[in-house]
Amino acid sequence: ETGVTQTPRHLVMGMTNKKSLKCEQHLGHNAMYWYKQSAKKPLELMFVYSLEERVENNSVPSRFSPECPNSSHLFLHLHTLQPEDSALYLCASSQDLGVSYGYTFGSGTRLTVV
Amino acid sequence: GDSVTQMEGPVTLSEEACLTINCTYTATGYPSLFWYVQYPGEGLQLLLKATKADDKGSNKGFEATYRKETTSFHLEKGSVQVSDSAVYFCALRSFSGNTPLVFGKGTRLSVIA
């Protein structure tokens, strides 16, 4: 248990569905991140939040919509996804955006779009 | 921009063999350097880090030394175990602004008994 909890662990959804991924951390961290990990591709940073404010959005399609209601929770809302969106979605947190801080990752949500 | 280059995998070793996974980086200024490990079905875990030149990070028998002159941060272990089988990611975090971690593509290690 890393202190960053992601739910669900596995999710299968149709292309017309709407679902949400949840990430929760109780480490007192101020920054949270969403990453996408696809087979045979590098980790892709999707969104960065610091103190509940979005500070980076790496040209992610609008069918992915993040929400950070407080510094302990981060959501990724999904709608009208494509099969190529199937991947492992990883949430991470760090103490701050400072350079020496590493990240603590959750175990990920394995998403399959059918 | 900042980038990390890791040796291509997969790497297959026998138990008790020596391990080296090469990592070089390109960055402005003086980044912090990290190694993460991902076991099957799990997220990434921080393995070790170094925040300035000549620092050596170590954990669980793994070591890596921050070499500014060669812009490298190679991961080493003297004697690997089957339980070390995982994917290893080198990463950096630049000093410029609030930049997030930049990861390498990962190197898969398989250790056979």
XYZ file of C-alpha atoms in Angstrom, chain A residues 33-71:
39
model
C -1.008 13.819 -11.513
C -2.689 11.592 -14.088
C -0.513 9.462 -16.367
C -1.464 7.116 -19.194
C 0.601 3.958 -19.719
C 0.055 2.135 -22.988
C 1.835 -0.996 -24.156
C 5.158 -0.288 -25.861
C 4.847 3.490 -25.368
C 6.437 5.835 -22.826
C 4.459 7.094 -19.882
C 2.318 10.028 -20.979
C 1.620 12.859 -18.558
C -2.003 13.937 -18.904
C -2.781 16.423 -16.148
C -1.058 18.115 -13.225
C -2.802 19.723 -10.249
C -1.192 21.741 -7.515
C -3.290 22.834 -4.554
C -6.409 21.917 -6.550
C -5.451 24.170 -9.465
C -4.684 22.621 -12.847
C -1.166 23.654 -13.830
C -0.608 21.510 -16.896
C -2.712 19.898 -19.564
C -0.699 18.070 -22.192
C -3.043 18.381 -25.192
C -5.319 15.658 -23.894
C -8.555 15.075 -25.862
C -11.639 16.613 -24.306
C -13.192 13.167 -23.809
C -10.923 13.064 -20.719
C -11.997 15.575 -18.075
C -10.130 15.881 -14.760
C -11.522 17.164 -11.504
C -9.694 17.956 -8.269
C -12.239 18.919 -5.580
C -9.608 19.001 -2.806
C -5.953 18.191 -2.355
